[in-house]
Every structure is written in structure tokens, then in C-alpha cells.
C-alpha positions as protocol buffer text, in pm:
chain_id: "A"
residue {
  index: 1
  type: GLN
  ca { x: -1841 y: 7 z: 302 }
}
residue {
  index: 2
  type: VAL
  ca { x: -1541 y: -16 z: 130 }
}
residue {
  index: 3
  type: GLN
  ca { x: -1340 y: -288 z: 20 }
}
residue {
  index: 4
  type: LEU
  ca { x: -948 y: -282 z: -16 }
}
residue {
  index: 5
  type: VAL
  ca { x: -810 y: -571 z: -290 }
}
residue {
  index: 6
  type: GLU
  ca { x: -404 y: -635 z: -299 }
}
residue {
  index: 7
  type: SER
  ca { x: -282 y: -782 z: -613 }
}
residue {
  index: 8
  type: GLY
  ca { x: 128 y: -869 z: -731 }
}
residue {
  index: 9
  type: GLY
  ca { x: 272 y: -992 z: -498 }
}
residue {
  index: 10
  type: GLY
  ca { x: 440 y: -1335 z: -550 }
}
residue {
  index: 11
  type: LEU
  ca { x: 848 y: -1484 z: -565 }
}
residue {
  index: 12
  type: VAL
  ca { x: 1061 y: -1360 z: -701 }
}
residue {
  index: 13
  type: GLN
  ca { x: 1452 y: -1346 z: -716 }
}
residue {
  index: 14
  type: PRO
  ca { x: 1686 y: -1132 z: -494 }
}
residue {
  index: 15
  type: GLY
  ca { x: 1710 y: -761 z: -744 }
}
residue {
  index: 16
  type: GLY
  ca { x: 1413 y: -846 z: -914 }
}
residue {
  index: 17
  type: SER
  ca { x: 1038 y: -557 z: -947 }
}
residue {
  index: 18
  type: LEU
  ca { x: 699 y: -634 z: -855 }
}
residue {
  index: 19
  type: ARG
  ca { x: 458 y: -419 z: -902 }
}
residue {
  index: 20
  type: LEU
  ca { x: 72 y: -435 z: -589 }
}
residue {
  index: 21
  type: SER
  ca { x: -145 y: -255 z: -602 }
}
residue {
  index: 22
  type: CYS
  ca { x: -364 y: -183 z: -396 }
}
residue {
  index: 23
  type: ALA
  ca { x: -756 y: -176 z: -605 }
}
residue {
  index: 24
  type: ALA
  ca { x: -1106 y: -4 z: -356 }
}
residue {
  index: 25
  type: SER
  ca { x: -1443 y: -10 z: -410 }
}
residue {
  index: 26
  type: GLY
  ca { x: -1732 y: 47 z: -304 }
}
residue {
  index: 27
  type: ARG
  ca { x: -1905 y: 338 z: -149 }
}
residue {
  index: 28
  type: ILE
  ca { x: -1619 y: 625 z: -205 }
}
residue {
  index: 29
  type: PHE
  ca { x: -1653 y: 938 z: -194 }
}
residue {
  index: 30
  type: SER
  ca { x: -1317 y: 1054 z: -159 }
}
residue {
  index: 31
  type: ILE
  ca { x: -967 y: 879 z: -12 }
}
residue {
  index: 32
  type: ASN
  ca { x: -759 y: 1083 z: 182 }
}
residue {
  index: 33
  type: ASN
  ca { x: -396 y: 897 z: 235 }
}
residue {
  index: 34
  type: MET
  ca { x: -314 y: 573 z: 119 }
}
residue {
  index: 35
  type: ASP
  ca { x: 2 y: 394 z: 254 }
}
residue {
  index: 36
  type: TRP
  ca { x: 141 y: 1 z: 218 }
}
residue {
  index: 37
  type: TYR
  ca { x: 261 y: -198 z: 510 }
}
residue {
  index: 38
  type: ARG
  ca { x: 411 y: -500 z: 528 }
}
residue {
  index: 39
  type: GLN
  ca { x: 453 y: -759 z: 862 }
}
residue {
  index: 40
  type: ALA
  ca { x: 740 y: -1027 z: 806 }
}
residue {
  index: 41
  type: PRO
  ca { x: 713 y: -1305 z: 983 }
}
residue {
  index: 42
  type: GLY
  ca { x: 811 y: -1315 z: 1379 }
}
residue {
  index: 43
  type: LYS
  ca { x: 812 y: -944 z: 1332 }
}
residue {
  index: 44
  type: GLN
  ca { x: 610 y: -636 z: 1397 }
}
residue {
  index: 45
  type: ARG
  ca { x: 387 y: -447 z: 1121 }
}
residue {
  index: 46
  type: GLU
  ca { x: 631 y: -199 z: 919 }
}
residue {
  index: 47
  type: LEU
  ca { x: 475 y: 120 z: 759 }
}
residue {
  index: 48
  type: VAL
  ca { x: 617 y: 125 z: 370 }
}
residue {
  index: 49
  type: ALA
  ca { x: 506 y: 443 z: 173 }
}
residue {
  index: 50
  type: THR
  ca { x: 266 y: 619 z: 252 }
}
residue {
  index: 51
  type: ILE
  ca { x: 33 y: 895 z: -63 }
}
residue {
  index: 52
  type: THR
  ca { x: -151 y: 1172 z: 7 }
}
residue {
  index: 53
  type: ARG
  ca { x: -395 y: 1319 z: -208 }
}
residue {
  index: 54
  type: SER
  ca { x: -253 y: 1481 z: -341 }
}
residue {
  index: 55
  type: GLY
  ca { x: 46 y: 1317 z: -436 }
}
residue {
  index: 56
  type: SER
  ca { x: 339 y: 1363 z: -162 }
}
residue {
  index: 57
  type: THR
  ca { x: 526 y: 1071 z: -63 }
}
residue {
  index: 58
  type: ASN
  ca { x: 711 y: 1000 z: 251 }
}
residue {
  index: 59
  type: TYR
  ca { x: 939 y: 624 z: 287 }
}
residue {
  index: 60
  type: VAL
  ca { x: 1073 y: 370 z: 513 }
}
residue {
  index: 61
  type: ASP
  ca { x: 1457 y: 448 z: 482 }
}
residue {
  index: 62
  type: SER
  ca { x: 1515 y: 82 z: 422 }
}
residue {
  index: 63
  type: VAL
  ca { x: 1316 y: 184 z: 117 }
}
residue {
  index: 64
  type: LYS
  ca { x: 1440 y: 454 z: -54 }
}
residue {
  index: 65
  type: GLY
  ca { x: 1494 y: 506 z: -388 }
}
residue {
  index: 66
  type: ARG
  ca { x: 1386 y: 156 z: -449 }
}
residue {
  index: 67
  type: PHE
  ca { x: 1039 y: 161 z: -414 }
}
residue {
  index: 68
  type: THR
  ca { x: 783 y: 426 z: -613 }
}
residue {
  index: 69
  type: ILE
  ca { x: 419 y: 439 z: -481 }
}
residue {
  index: 70
  type: SER
  ca { x: 149 y: 612 z: -662 }
}
residue {
  index: 71
  type: ARG
  ca { x: -166 y: 641 z: -715 }
}
residue {
  index: 72
  type: ASP
  ca { x: -451 y: 713 z: -955 }
}
residue {
  index: 73
  type: ASN
  ca { x: -714 y: 917 z: -793 }
}
residue {
  index: 74
  type: ALA
  ca { x: -966 y: 840 z: -1083 }
}
residue {
  index: 75
  type: LYS
  ca { x: -927 y: 518 z: -1036 }
}
residue {
  index: 76
  type: ASN
  ca { x: -915 y: 486 z: -645 }
}
residue {
  index: 77
  type: THR
  ca { x: -627 y: 305 z: -676 }
}
residue {
  index: 78
  type: MET
  ca { x: -263 y: 267 z: -571 }
}
residue {
  index: 79
  type: TYR
  ca { x: 49 y: 80 z: -671 }
}
residue {
  index: 80
  type: LEU
  ca { x: 463 y: 84 z: -511 }
}
residue {
  index: 81
  type: GLN
  ca { x: 714 y: -65 z: -763 }
}
residue {
  index: 82
  type: MET
  ca { x: 986 y: -276 z: -586 }
}
residue {
  index: 83
  type: ASN
  ca { x: 1315 y: -285 z: -794 }
}
residue {
  index: 84
  type: SER
  ca { x: 1627 y: -413 z: -611 }
}
residue {
  index: 85
  type: LEU
  ca { x: 1447 y: -612 z: -430 }
}
residue {
  index: 86
  type: LYS
  ca { x: 1607 y: -830 z: -147 }
}
residue {
  index: 87
  type: PRO
  ca { x: 1494 y: -1076 z: 94 }
}
residue {
  index: 88
  type: GLU
  ca { x: 1475 y: -858 z: 361 }
}
residue {
  index: 89
  type: ASP
  ca { x: 1175 y: -780 z: 204 }
}
residue {
  index: 90
  type: THR
  ca { x: 1025 y: -1063 z: 197 }
}
residue {
  index: 91
  type: ALA
  ca { x: 696 y: -968 z: 391 }
}
residue {
  index: 92
  type: VAL
  ca { x: 235 y: -1018 z: 348 }
}
residue {
  index: 93
  type: TYR
  ca { x: 283 y: -675 z: 212 }
}
residue {
  index: 94
  type: TYR
  ca { x: -126 y: -458 z: 340 }
}
residue {
  index: 95
  type: CYS
  ca { x: -282 y: -149 z: 131 }
}
residue {
  index: 96
  type: ASN
  ca { x: -444 y: 131 z: 429 }
}
residue {
  index: 97
  type: ALA
  ca { x: -623 y: 408 z: 318 }
}
residue {
  index: 98
  type: ALA
  ca { x: -918 y: 734 z: 451 }
}
residue {
  index: 99
  type: VAL
  ca { x: -1191 y: 654 z: 307 }
}
residue {
  index: 100
  type: ILE
  ca { x: -1436 y: 892 z: 304 }
}
residue {
  index: 101
  type: GLN
  ca { x: -1723 y: 818 z: 219 }
}
residue {
  index: 102
  type: TYR
  ca { x: -2027 y: 1048 z: 230 }
}
residue {
  index: 103
  type: ALA
  ca { x: -1919 y: 1447 z: 207 }
}
residue {
  index: 104
  type: ARG
  ca { x: -1848 y: 1560 z: 528 }
}
residue {
  index: 105
  type: SER
  ca { x: -1832 y: 1268 z: 700 }
}
residue {
  index: 106
  type: TRP
  ca { x: -1500 y: 1174 z: 898 }
}
residue {
  index: 107
  type: PRO
  ca { x: -1233 y: 914 z: 671 }
}
residue {
  index: 108
  type: GLY
  ca { x: -1251 y: 536 z: 793 }
}
residue {
  index: 109
  type: ASP
  ca { x: -960 y: 379 z: 805 }
}
residue {
  index: 110
  type: TYR
  ca { x: -969 y: 58 z: 616 }
}
residue {
  index: 111
  type: TRP
  ca { x: -686 y: -275 z: 533 }
}
residue {
  index: 112
  type: GLY
  ca { x: -716 y: -484 z: 235 }
}
residue {
  index: 113
  type: GLN
  ca { x: -620 y: -855 z: 329 }
}
residue {
  index: 114
  type: GLY
  ca { x: -275 y: -906 z: 199 }
}
residue {
  index: 115
  type: THR
  ca { x: -63 y: -1005 z: -57 }
}
residue {
  index: 116
  type: ARG
  ca { x: 266 y: -1207 z: -71 }
}
residue {
  index: 117
  type: VAL
  ca { x: 602 y: -1109 z: -106 }
}
residue {
  index: 118
  type: THR
  ca { x: 877 y: -1359 z: -87 }
}
residue {
  index: 119
  type: VAL
  ca { x: 1220 y: -1253 z: -237 }
}
residue {
  index: 120
  type: SER
  ca { x: 1455 y: -1568 z: -283 }
}
residue {
  index: 121
  type: SER
  ca { x: 1697 y: -1725 z: -507 }
}
């Protein structure tokens, strides 16, 4: 099986920074796209940022210029550097990954348990 574990959430003041991590473990051959999602109270889960295996990235407009997604393929780990945080960034952040467990197998979709980010003074 495959496990994704997020860490790095917490309480931060507006304008502050946090760095989230998502570590994948288990039976892994390779990982294709990795994504960060978030879900604010009373709202639907939204895609925040995506990174391909080769490092191409994409962001939702509301975080462009403030958040940076990155990954370390050797460590099967993804990061989200969040700067200039705003109260509207408050949410539970989830990582998602397309994991190939065996050579020539189809990727499976895996989720972490989430890490809470609260931006408040």
C-alpha cells in the first residue's frame, strides 16, 4: 500500500509563512503528478497547486506569486511554501498523488489525511 503524510500546518499571523510537506511511503515505483488541495470550512475542496514529475507547476489564481510547490523525487516528498498568508488561506490542506506501484502498472490515486492551516491575528 501507499501512505501520504502531510505536516507543517499550524497557526500563523496574516503576512506570515508556512511550509507544508507531504511524504509518500510504501510500495512505490514512481509518482506522476502531485497536487495540493485545500478545503475551507463550509466550502468545497479546491485544487491549489500541481507539480508534474519533471517539475512543471500550475497554481490557482488566488495563490500565484505567494505559494511555491516543489518536490524531491528521490525522497518521494512534495512541499508547499506559503508566503504572505491571508485569512482566506485558512483551510485543511491535503496532498494528492498519482502513484505507480509497479513497472507498467496504472497509477493509483492517493490522499493524505490533511494538515490544518489557520491564518489569524
